[in-house]
mmCIF file of N, CA and C in Angstrom:
data_model
loop_
_atom_site.group_PDB
_atom_site.id
_atom_site.type_symbol
_atom_site.label_atom_id
_atom_site.label_comp_id
_atom_site.label_asym_id
_atom_site.label_seq_id
_atom_site.Cartn_x
_atom_site.Cartn_y
_atom_site.Cartn_z
ATOM 1 N N UNK A 1 38.927 28.358 51.016
ATOM 2 C CA UNK A 1 39.351 27.795 50.238
ATOM 3 C C UNK A 1 38.194 26.769 49.517
ATOM 4 N N UNK A 2 36.971 26.772 49.830
ATOM 5 C CA UNK A 2 35.634 26.127 49.655
ATOM 6 C C UNK A 2 35.395 27.045 48.723
ATOM 7 N N UNK A 3 35.089 28.168 48.846
ATOM 8 C CA UNK A 3 34.663 29.245 48.066
ATOM 9 C C UNK A 3 35.337 29.397 46.762
ATOM 10 N N UNK A 4 36.791 29.169 46.637
ATOM 11 C CA UNK A 4 37.518 29.085 45.354
ATOM 12 C C UNK A 4 37.213 28.082 44.535
ATOM 13 N N UNK A 5 36.944 26.891 45.272
ATOM 14 C CA UNK A 5 36.783 25.832 44.395
ATOM 15 C C UNK A 5 35.178 25.734 43.602
ATOM 16 N N UNK A 6 34.438 26.406 44.441
ATOM 17 C CA UNK A 6 32.909 26.731 43.724
ATOM 18 C C UNK A 6 32.882 27.852 43.140
ATOM 19 N N UNK A 7 33.794 28.473 43.060
ATOM 20 C CA UNK A 7 33.616 29.607 41.902
ATOM 21 C C UNK A 7 34.078 29.462 40.762
ATOM 22 N N UNK A 8 34.892 28.892 40.192
ATOM 23 C CA UNK A 8 35.307 28.348 39.229
ATOM 24 C C UNK A 8 33.985 27.523 38.297
ATOM 25 N N UNK A 9 33.468 26.411 39.090
ATOM 26 C CA UNK A 9 32.436 25.624 38.272
ATOM 27 C C UNK A 9 30.986 26.700 37.937
ATOM 28 N N UNK A 10 30.723 27.412 39.063
ATOM 29 C CA UNK A 10 29.695 28.602 38.947
ATOM 30 C C UNK A 10 30.185 29.297 37.431
ATOM 31 N N UNK A 11 31.442 29.804 37.769
ATOM 32 C CA UNK A 11 31.673 30.804 36.525
ATOM 33 C C UNK A 11 31.681 30.131 35.185
ATOM 34 N N UNK A 12 31.999 28.879 34.808
ATOM 35 C CA UNK A 12 32.013 28.158 33.911
ATOM 36 C C UNK A 12 30.078 27.634 33.384
ATOM 37 N N UNK A 13 29.725 27.401 34.237
ATOM 38 C CA UNK A 13 28.029 27.159 34.062
ATOM 39 C C UNK A 13 27.517 28.629 33.690
ATOM 40 N N UNK A 14 27.708 29.753 34.059
ATOM 41 C CA UNK A 14 27.147 30.878 33.614
ATOM 42 C C UNK A 14 27.639 31.231 32.382
ATOM 43 N N UNK A 15 28.856 31.120 32.219
ATOM 44 C CA UNK A 15 29.268 31.324 30.897
ATOM 45 C C UNK A 15 28.450 30.631 29.744
ATOM 46 N N UNK A 16 28.379 29.206 29.931
ATOM 47 C CA UNK A 16 27.648 28.296 29.211
ATOM 48 C C UNK A 16 26.184 28.710 28.867
ATOM 49 N N UNK A 17 25.596 28.857 29.922
ATOM 50 C CA UNK A 17 24.332 29.235 29.650
ATOM 51 C C UNK A 17 23.964 30.634 29.272
ATOM 52 N N UNK A 18 24.627 31.494 29.138
ATOM 53 C CA UNK A 18 24.579 32.669 28.646
ATOM 54 C C UNK A 18 25.111 32.742 26.948
ATOM 55 N N UNK A 19 25.810 31.921 26.539
ATOM 56 C CA UNK A 19 26.528 32.028 25.336
ATOM 57 C C UNK A 19 25.424 31.693 24.113
ATOM 58 N N UNK A 20 25.536 32.337 23.163
ATOM 59 C CA UNK A 20 24.637 31.565 22.030
ATOM 60 C C UNK A 20 24.931 30.327 21.365
ATOM 61 N N UNK A 21 24.231 29.510 20.590
ATOM 62 C CA UNK A 21 24.545 28.477 20.034
ATOM 63 C C UNK A 21 24.240 29.051 18.227
ATOM 64 N N UNK A 22 25.105 28.433 17.650
ATOM 65 C CA UNK A 22 25.478 28.826 16.380
ATOM 66 C C UNK A 22 24.415 27.302 15.402
ATOM 67 N N UNK A 23 23.654 26.395 16.089
ATOM 68 C CA UNK A 23 22.889 25.716 15.796
ATOM 69 C C UNK A 23 21.860 26.011 15.237
ATOM 70 N N UNK A 24 21.077 25.583 14.004
ATOM 71 C CA UNK A 24 20.019 25.741 13.483
ATOM 72 C C UNK A 24 18.742 25.069 14.181
ATOM 73 N N UNK A 25 17.858 25.744 14.653
ATOM 74 C CA UNK A 25 17.086 25.011 15.064
ATOM 75 C C UNK A 25 15.785 24.644 14.397
ATOM 76 N N UNK A 26 15.450 23.281 14.026
ATOM 77 C CA UNK A 26 14.719 22.530 13.320
ATOM 78 C C UNK A 26 13.616 22.451 13.835
ATOM 79 N N UNK A 27 12.296 22.419 13.265
ATOM 80 C CA UNK A 27 10.979 22.076 13.613
ATOM 81 C C UNK A 27 10.603 20.601 13.489
ATOM 82 N N UNK A 28 10.059 20.221 14.456
ATOM 83 C CA UNK A 28 9.879 18.849 14.224
ATOM 84 C C UNK A 28 9.128 18.382 13.172
ATOM 85 N N UNK A 29 9.237 17.033 12.486
ATOM 86 C CA UNK A 29 8.504 16.782 11.669
ATOM 87 C C UNK A 29 6.912 16.736 11.302
ATOM 88 N N UNK A 30 6.492 16.726 12.482
ATOM 89 C CA UNK A 30 4.803 16.753 12.581
ATOM 90 C C UNK A 30 4.485 18.154 12.618
ATOM 91 N N UNK A 31 5.259 18.876 12.738
ATOM 92 C CA UNK A 31 5.210 20.486 12.614
ATOM 93 C C UNK A 31 5.043 21.081 11.571
ATOM 94 N N UNK A 32 5.815 20.271 10.602
ATOM 95 C CA UNK A 32 6.188 20.848 9.218
ATOM 96 C C UNK A 32 4.904 21.212 8.160
ATOM 97 N N UNK A 33 4.529 22.201 7.298
ATOM 98 C CA UNK A 33 3.257 22.251 6.818
ATOM 99 C C UNK A 33 3.408 21.522 5.580
ATOM 100 N N UNK A 34 2.354 20.709 5.221
ATOM 101 C CA UNK A 34 2.326 19.834 4.172
ATOM 102 C C UNK A 34 1.358 20.449 3.185
ATOM 103 N N UNK A 35 1.705 20.481 1.503
ATOM 104 C CA UNK A 35 1.098 21.202 0.560
ATOM 105 C C UNK A 35 0.185 20.019 0.278
ATOM 106 N N UNK A 36 -1.217 19.877 0.388
ATOM 107 C CA UNK A 36 -2.466 19.252 0.069
ATOM 108 C C UNK A 36 -3.129 19.636 -1.129
ATOM 109 N N UNK A 37 -2.979 20.435 -1.931
ATOM 110 C CA UNK A 37 -3.668 20.977 -2.833
ATOM 111 C C UNK A 37 -2.869 21.911 -4.018
ATOM 112 N N UNK A 38 -2.848 21.463 -4.926
ATOM 113 C CA UNK A 38 -1.938 22.051 -6.189
ATOM 114 C C UNK A 38 -2.686 22.361 -7.558
ATOM 115 N N UNK A 39 -2.618 23.526 -7.844
ATOM 116 C CA UNK A 39 -3.014 24.098 -9.366
ATOM 117 C C UNK A 39 -2.540 23.148 -10.272
ATOM 118 N N UNK A 40 -3.214 22.485 -11.319
ATOM 119 C CA UNK A 40 -2.563 21.691 -12.264
ATOM 120 C C UNK A 40 -3.183 22.200 -13.637
ATOM 121 N N UNK A 41 -3.960 23.349 -13.685
ATOM 122 C CA UNK A 41 -4.251 23.715 -15.052
ATOM 123 C C UNK A 41 -5.570 23.954 -15.107
ATOM 124 N N UNK A 42 -6.150 24.714 -16.295
ATOM 125 C CA UNK A 42 -7.547 24.602 -16.592
ATOM 126 C C UNK A 42 -7.957 23.544 -17.274
ATOM 127 N N UNK A 43 -9.200 23.078 -17.099
ATOM 128 C CA UNK A 43 -9.560 21.724 -17.757
ATOM 129 C C UNK A 43 -9.856 22.077 -19.145
ATOM 130 N N UNK A 44 -9.623 21.241 -20.134
ATOM 131 C CA UNK A 44 -9.664 21.270 -21.531
ATOM 132 C C UNK A 44 -10.723 20.142 -22.095
ATOM 133 N N UNK A 45 -10.359 19.192 -21.934
ATOM 134 C CA UNK A 45 -10.974 17.967 -22.572
ATOM 135 C C UNK A 45 -10.674 16.593 -21.663
ATOM 136 N N UNK A 46 -11.406 15.694 -22.037
ATOM 137 C CA UNK A 46 -11.181 14.264 -21.325
ATOM 138 C C UNK A 46 -11.408 12.980 -22.424
ATOM 139 N N UNK A 47 -11.005 11.750 -22.451
ATOM 140 C CA UNK A 47 -11.094 10.780 -22.970
ATOM 141 C C UNK A 47 -11.362 9.612 -22.148
ATOM 142 N N UNK A 48 -12.428 8.764 -22.631
ATOM 143 C CA UNK A 48 -12.551 7.777 -21.699
ATOM 144 C C UNK A 48 -12.254 6.512 -22.370
ATOM 145 N N UNK A 49 -11.385 5.548 -21.310
ATOM 146 C CA UNK A 49 -10.635 4.267 -21.621
ATOM 147 C C UNK A 49 -11.354 3.185 -21.201
ATOM 148 N N UNK A 50 -12.281 2.539 -22.026
ATOM 149 C CA UNK A 50 -12.736 1.051 -21.137
ATOM 150 C C UNK A 50 -11.773 -0.027 -20.576
ATOM 151 N N UNK A 51 -12.463 -0.776 -19.806
ATOM 152 C CA UNK A 51 -11.384 -1.806 -19.128
ATOM 153 C C UNK A 51 -11.068 -2.779 -20.223
ATOM 154 N N UNK A 52 -9.812 -2.989 -20.313
ATOM 155 C CA UNK A 52 -9.278 -4.177 -21.115
ATOM 156 C C UNK A 52 -9.654 -5.625 -20.699
ATOM 157 N N UNK A 53 -9.669 -5.729 -19.584
ATOM 158 C CA UNK A 53 -10.184 -7.316 -18.902
ATOM 159 C C UNK A 53 -11.175 -6.997 -18.025
ATOM 160 N N UNK A 54 -12.076 -8.104 -17.849
ATOM 161 C CA UNK A 54 -13.386 -7.948 -16.640
ATOM 162 C C UNK A 54 -12.571 -7.743 -15.427
ATOM 163 N N UNK A 55 -13.252 -6.534 -14.744
ATOM 164 C CA UNK A 55 -12.555 -6.156 -13.353
ATOM 165 C C UNK A 55 -11.748 -5.130 -13.520
ATOM 166 N N UNK A 56 -11.440 -4.365 -14.318
ATOM 167 C CA UNK A 56 -10.303 -3.803 -14.529
ATOM 168 C C UNK A 56 -11.227 -2.266 -14.351
ATOM 169 N N UNK A 57 -10.666 -1.308 -14.037
ATOM 170 C CA UNK A 57 -11.526 0.167 -13.685
ATOM 171 C C UNK A 57 -11.628 0.838 -15.038
ATOM 172 N N UNK A 58 -12.784 1.639 -15.412
ATOM 173 C CA UNK A 58 -12.696 2.778 -16.361
ATOM 174 C C UNK A 58 -11.784 3.613 -16.077
ATOM 175 N N UNK A 59 -11.281 4.414 -17.227
ATOM 176 C CA UNK A 59 -10.288 5.440 -16.851
ATOM 177 C C UNK A 59 -10.621 6.430 -17.713
ATOM 178 N N UNK A 60 -10.591 7.762 -17.103
ATOM 179 C CA UNK A 60 -10.587 8.856 -18.147
ATOM 180 C C UNK A 60 -9.178 9.634 -17.968
ATOM 181 N N UNK A 61 -8.802 10.108 -19.162
ATOM 182 C CA UNK A 61 -7.541 10.938 -18.986
ATOM 183 C C UNK A 61 -7.750 12.514 -19.418
ATOM 184 N N UNK A 62 -7.891 13.200 -18.298
ATOM 185 C CA UNK A 62 -7.752 14.637 -18.350
ATOM 186 C C UNK A 62 -6.617 15.555 -19.006
ATOM 187 N N UNK A 63 -7.148 16.444 -19.913
ATOM 188 C CA UNK A 63 -6.026 17.166 -20.359
ATOM 189 C C UNK A 63 -6.346 18.771 -19.953
ATOM 190 N N UNK A 64 -5.632 19.526 -19.488
ATOM 191 C CA UNK A 64 -5.380 20.480 -18.771
ATOM 192 C C UNK A 64 -4.662 21.514 -19.492
ATOM 193 N N UNK A 65 -4.603 22.920 -19.292
ATOM 194 C CA UNK A 65 -4.108 23.926 -20.204
ATOM 195 C C UNK A 65 -2.403 23.642 -19.742
ATOM 196 N N UNK A 66 -1.945 22.998 -18.801
ATOM 197 C CA UNK A 66 -0.733 22.935 -18.284
ATOM 198 C C UNK A 66 -0.276 21.323 -18.687
ATOM 199 N N UNK A 67 -0.812 20.957 -19.673
ATOM 200 C CA UNK A 67 -0.649 19.542 -20.317
ATOM 201 C C UNK A 67 0.960 19.410 -20.616
ATOM 202 N N UNK A 68 1.656 20.344 -20.806
ATOM 203 C CA UNK A 68 3.002 20.136 -21.151
ATOM 204 C C UNK A 68 3.927 19.774 -19.921
ATOM 205 N N UNK A 69 3.350 20.210 -18.628
ATOM 206 C CA UNK A 69 4.142 19.999 -17.523
ATOM 207 C C UNK A 69 3.793 18.691 -16.884
ATOM 208 N N UNK A 70 2.024 18.319 -16.998
ATOM 209 C CA UNK A 70 1.712 17.051 -16.037
ATOM 210 C C UNK A 70 1.313 16.003 -17.097
ATOM 211 N N UNK A 71 1.099 16.494 -18.267
ATOM 212 C CA UNK A 71 0.544 15.250 -19.135
ATOM 213 C C UNK A 71 -0.956 15.039 -19.220
ATOM 214 N N UNK A 72 -1.327 13.857 -19.570
ATOM 215 C CA UNK A 72 -2.877 13.836 -19.540
ATOM 216 C C UNK A 72 -2.983 12.914 -18.203
ATOM 217 N N UNK A 73 -3.692 13.419 -17.083
ATOM 218 C CA UNK A 73 -4.348 12.731 -15.987
ATOM 219 C C UNK A 73 -4.947 11.776 -15.901
ATOM 220 N N UNK A 74 -4.777 10.585 -15.821
ATOM 221 C CA UNK A 74 -5.508 9.524 -15.402
ATOM 222 C C UNK A 74 -6.423 9.372 -14.145
ATOM 223 N N UNK A 75 -7.583 9.617 -14.120
ATOM 224 C CA UNK A 75 -8.453 9.406 -13.025
ATOM 225 C C UNK A 75 -9.593 8.118 -13.201
ATOM 226 N N UNK A 76 -10.177 7.457 -12.149
ATOM 227 C CA UNK A 76 -11.127 6.379 -12.387
ATOM 228 C C UNK A 76 -12.533 6.958 -12.237
ATOM 229 N N UNK A 77 -12.891 6.564 -13.743
ATOM 230 C CA UNK A 77 -14.467 7.339 -13.777
ATOM 231 C C UNK A 77 -14.731 6.687 -15.422
ATOM 232 N N UNK A 78 -16.010 6.860 -15.516
ATOM 233 C CA UNK A 78 -16.594 6.412 -16.796
ATOM 234 C C UNK A 78 -17.000 7.866 -17.619
ATOM 235 N N UNK A 79 -17.292 8.776 -16.763
ATOM 236 C CA UNK A 79 -17.411 10.161 -17.524
ATOM 237 C C UNK A 79 -16.972 11.137 -16.772
ATOM 238 N N UNK A 80 -17.034 12.417 -16.916
ATOM 239 C CA UNK A 80 -16.275 13.657 -16.625
ATOM 240 C C UNK A 80 -17.382 14.834 -16.482
ATOM 241 N N UNK A 81 -17.424 15.346 -15.366
ATOM 242 C CA UNK A 81 -18.521 16.539 -15.154
ATOM 243 C C UNK A 81 -17.657 17.864 -15.108
ATOM 244 N N UNK A 82 -16.531 17.900 -15.604
ATOM 245 C CA UNK A 82 -15.649 19.056 -15.379
ATOM 246 C C UNK A 82 -15.955 20.010 -16.458
ATOM 247 N N UNK A 83 -16.095 21.282 -16.556
ATOM 248 C CA UNK A 83 -16.637 22.053 -17.582
ATOM 249 C C UNK A 83 -15.418 22.762 -18.301
ATOM 250 N N UNK A 84 -15.387 23.023 -19.594
ATOM 251 C CA UNK A 84 -14.323 23.660 -19.976
ATOM 252 C C UNK A 84 -13.906 25.157 -19.321
ATOM 253 N N UNK A 85 -12.722 25.240 -18.933
ATOM 254 C CA UNK A 85 -12.337 26.387 -18.386
ATOM 255 C C UNK A 85 -12.215 26.236 -16.707
ATOM 256 N N UNK A 86 -12.707 25.112 -16.236
ATOM 257 C CA UNK A 86 -12.747 25.071 -15.110
ATOM 258 C C UNK A 86 -11.312 24.949 -14.316
ATOM 259 N N UNK A 87 -10.867 25.545 -13.173
ATOM 260 C CA UNK A 87 -9.684 25.390 -12.384
ATOM 261 C C UNK A 87 -9.376 24.203 -12.154
ATOM 262 N N UNK A 88 -8.751 23.150 -12.137
ATOM 263 C CA UNK A 88 -8.198 21.845 -11.452
ATOM 264 C C UNK A 88 -7.139 21.890 -10.517
ATOM 265 N N UNK A 89 -7.471 21.276 -9.689
ATOM 266 C CA UNK A 89 -6.482 20.858 -8.410
ATOM 267 C C UNK A 89 -6.169 19.435 -8.360
ATOM 268 N N UNK A 90 -4.826 19.476 -7.988
ATOM 269 C CA UNK A 90 -4.551 18.064 -7.670
ATOM 270 C C UNK A 90 -4.707 18.187 -5.874
ATOM 271 N N UNK A 91 -5.375 17.255 -5.203
ATOM 272 C CA UNK A 91 -5.260 17.215 -3.876
ATOM 273 C C UNK A 91 -5.170 15.749 -3.332
ATOM 274 N N UNK A 92 -4.169 15.829 -2.263
ATOM 275 C CA UNK A 92 -3.709 14.659 -1.530
ATOM 276 C C UNK A 92 -4.279 14.755 -0.249
ATOM 277 N N UNK A 93 -4.807 13.706 0.114
ATOM 278 C CA UNK A 93 -5.366 13.221 1.653
ATOM 279 C C UNK A 93 -4.928 12.257 2.030
ATOM 280 N N UNK A 94 -4.613 12.238 3.311
ATOM 281 C CA UNK A 94 -4.112 11.297 4.168
ATOM 282 C C UNK A 94 -5.233 10.387 4.806
ATOM 283 N N UNK A 95 -5.279 9.006 4.287
ATOM 284 C CA UNK A 95 -6.638 8.402 4.792
ATOM 285 C C UNK A 95 -5.746 7.459 5.650
ATOM 286 N N UNK A 96 -6.500 7.152 6.912
ATOM 287 C CA UNK A 96 -6.208 5.923 7.816
ATOM 288 C C UNK A 96 -7.398 5.177 8.336
ATOM 289 N N UNK A 97 -7.607 4.103 7.302
ATOM 290 C CA UNK A 97 -8.657 3.454 7.771
ATOM 291 C C UNK A 97 -8.648 2.430 8.918
ATOM 292 N N UNK A 98 -7.317 2.239 9.543
ATOM 293 C CA UNK A 98 -7.209 1.347 10.729
ATOM 294 C C UNK A 98 -5.867 1.911 11.419
ATOM 295 N N UNK A 99 -4.892 1.111 11.492
ATOM 296 C CA UNK A 99 -3.578 1.621 12.342
ATOM 297 C C UNK A 99 -2.796 2.191 11.295
ATOM 298 N N UNK A 100 -2.658 2.186 10.144
ATOM 299 C CA UNK A 100 -1.741 2.442 9.055
ATOM 300 C C UNK A 100 -2.554 3.155 8.184
ATOM 301 N N UNK A 101 -1.974 4.294 7.769
ATOM 302 C CA UNK A 101 -2.686 5.284 6.443
ATOM 303 C C UNK A 101 -1.762 5.244 5.368
ATOM 304 N N UNK A 102 -2.358 5.953 4.751
ATOM 305 C CA UNK A 102 -1.830 6.057 3.120
ATOM 306 C C UNK A 102 -2.247 7.489 2.540
ATOM 307 N N UNK A 103 -1.333 7.978 1.435
ATOM 308 C CA UNK A 103 -2.104 9.217 0.793
ATOM 309 C C UNK A 103 -2.777 8.875 -0.369
ATOM 310 N N UNK A 104 -4.042 9.751 -0.498
ATOM 311 C CA UNK A 104 -4.753 9.088 -1.543
ATOM 312 C C UNK A 104 -5.084 10.722 -2.463
ATOM 313 N N UNK A 105 -4.900 10.361 -3.657
ATOM 314 C CA UNK A 105 -4.672 11.538 -4.784
ATOM 315 C C UNK A 105 -5.981 11.751 -5.541
ATOM 316 N N UNK A 106 -6.446 13.246 -5.514
ATOM 317 C CA UNK A 106 -7.751 13.040 -6.497
ATOM 318 C C UNK A 106 -7.789 14.508 -7.189
ATOM 319 N N UNK A 107 -8.299 14.627 -8.232
ATOM 320 C CA UNK A 107 -8.343 15.602 -9.022
ATOM 321 C C UNK A 107 -9.764 16.604 -8.726
ATOM 322 N N UNK A 108 -9.932 17.715 -8.778
ATOM 323 C CA UNK A 108 -10.913 18.644 -8.423
ATOM 324 C C UNK A 108 -10.942 19.993 -9.017
ATOM 325 N N UNK A 109 -12.223 20.401 -9.126
ATOM 326 C CA UNK A 109 -12.195 21.599 -9.454
ATOM 327 C C UNK A 109 -12.728 22.653 -8.099
ATOM 328 N N UNK A 110 -13.230 23.948 -8.321
ATOM 329 C CA UNK A 110 -13.488 25.029 -7.359
ATOM 330 C C UNK A 110 -14.896 24.313 -6.594
ATOM 331 N N UNK A 111 -15.444 23.559 -7.482
ATOM 332 C CA UNK A 111 -16.878 23.129 -6.647
ATOM 333 C C UNK A 111 -16.846 21.881 -6.082
ATOM 334 N N UNK A 112 -17.738 21.087 -6.240
ATOM 335 C CA UNK A 112 -17.752 19.749 -5.433
ATOM 336 C C UNK A 112 -17.494 18.412 -6.441
ATOM 337 N N UNK A 113 -16.808 18.774 -7.761
ATOM 338 C CA UNK A 113 -16.805 17.639 -8.515
ATOM 339 C C UNK A 113 -15.439 17.294 -8.360
ATOM 340 N N UNK A 114 -15.046 15.996 -7.984
ATOM 341 C CA UNK A 114 -13.728 15.448 -7.864
ATOM 342 C C UNK A 114 -13.708 13.689 -8.146
ATOM 343 N N UNK A 115 -12.284 13.453 -8.784
ATOM 344 C CA UNK A 115 -12.411 11.958 -9.086
ATOM 345 C C UNK A 115 -10.823 11.576 -8.556
ATOM 346 N N UNK A 116 -11.017 10.332 -8.206
ATOM 347 C CA UNK A 116 -9.597 9.590 -7.937
ATOM 348 C C UNK A 116 -8.899 9.577 -8.568
ATOM 349 N N UNK A 117 -7.426 9.880 -8.660
ATOM 350 C CA UNK A 117 -6.313 9.836 -9.522
ATOM 351 C C UNK A 117 -5.791 8.489 -9.490
ATOM 352 N N UNK A 118 -5.357 7.935 -10.641
ATOM 353 C CA UNK A 118 -4.423 6.938 -10.489
ATOM 354 C C UNK A 118 -3.038 7.079 -9.963
ATOM 355 N N UNK A 119 -2.391 6.265 -9.388
ATOM 356 C CA UNK A 119 -1.051 6.809 -8.523
ATOM 357 C C UNK A 119 -0.110 6.670 -9.466
ATOM 358 N N UNK A 120 -0.189 5.929 -10.549
ATOM 359 C CA UNK A 120 0.922 6.238 -11.757
ATOM 360 C C UNK A 120 0.237 6.372 -12.860
ATOM 361 N N UNK A 121 1.072 7.541 -13.239
ATOM 362 C CA UNK A 121 0.479 8.280 -14.628
ATOM 363 C C UNK A 121 1.206 7.619 -15.767
ATOM 364 N N UNK A 122 0.622 6.617 -16.508
ATOM 365 C CA UNK A 122 1.017 6.152 -17.623
ATOM 366 C C UNK A 122 1.705 7.253 -18.863
ATOM 367 N N UNK A 123 1.058 8.171 -18.954
ATOM 368 C CA UNK A 123 1.312 9.456 -19.847
ATOM 369 C C UNK A 123 2.794 9.548 -19.704
ATOM 370 N N UNK A 124 2.918 10.094 -18.480
ATOM 371 C CA UNK A 124 4.578 10.361 -18.192
ATOM 372 C C UNK A 124 5.483 9.405 -17.499
ATOM 373 N N UNK A 125 4.916 8.188 -17.206
ATOM 374 C CA UNK A 125 5.625 7.104 -16.493
ATOM 375 C C UNK A 125 6.146 7.890 -15.251
ATOM 376 N N UNK A 126 5.356 8.173 -14.468
ATOM 377 C CA UNK A 126 5.880 9.014 -13.327
ATOM 378 C C UNK A 126 4.425 8.655 -12.073
ATOM 379 N N UNK A 127 4.964 8.335 -10.907
ATOM 380 C CA UNK A 127 4.137 8.484 -9.872
ATOM 381 C C UNK A 127 3.602 9.835 -9.697
ATOM 382 N N UNK A 128 2.173 9.759 -9.133
ATOM 383 C CA UNK A 128 1.677 11.038 -8.882
ATOM 384 C C UNK A 128 2.330 11.804 -7.509
ATOM 385 N N UNK A 129 2.863 11.148 -6.594
ATOM 386 C CA UNK A 129 3.509 11.481 -5.570
ATOM 387 C C UNK A 129 4.968 12.375 -5.795
ATOM 388 N N UNK A 130 5.626 12.128 -7.034
ATOM 389 C CA UNK A 130 6.627 12.956 -7.269
ATOM 390 C C UNK A 130 6.240 14.235 -7.738
ATOM 391 N N UNK A 131 4.934 14.800 -8.063
ATOM 392 C CA UNK A 131 4.570 15.985 -8.218
ATOM 393 C C UNK A 131 4.591 16.992 -7.098
ATOM 394 N N UNK A 132 4.679 16.473 -5.664
ATOM 395 C CA UNK A 132 4.691 17.198 -4.750
ATOM 396 C C UNK A 132 6.144 17.562 -3.971
#
């Protein structure tokens, strides 16, 4: 009698362990690949805007070959060392100076020239993070 009582639960456990699951396996959030560099066009020209008030930053407005998609990209600087035809990329970097961190955006070419991008693009009235 004891063997019959034990047989049924063992049978159910074996069936359950051998059956397949229809649930899709999702990878954890920390294992997902983040896009950190995106091509935004070839450099064409820039325009400098002086600060409106004392203490405001100098801005440059960078025009690329994909101006119709991204608009003019504003970055913090007085001048621009990109050369006409340089391939430009928007890079986002995670910066954590203390306990908490944040995303920082910069525009760069294939060599070592880069500028920090304003998080809000006035030309298109959009946040840079919306491009990712």
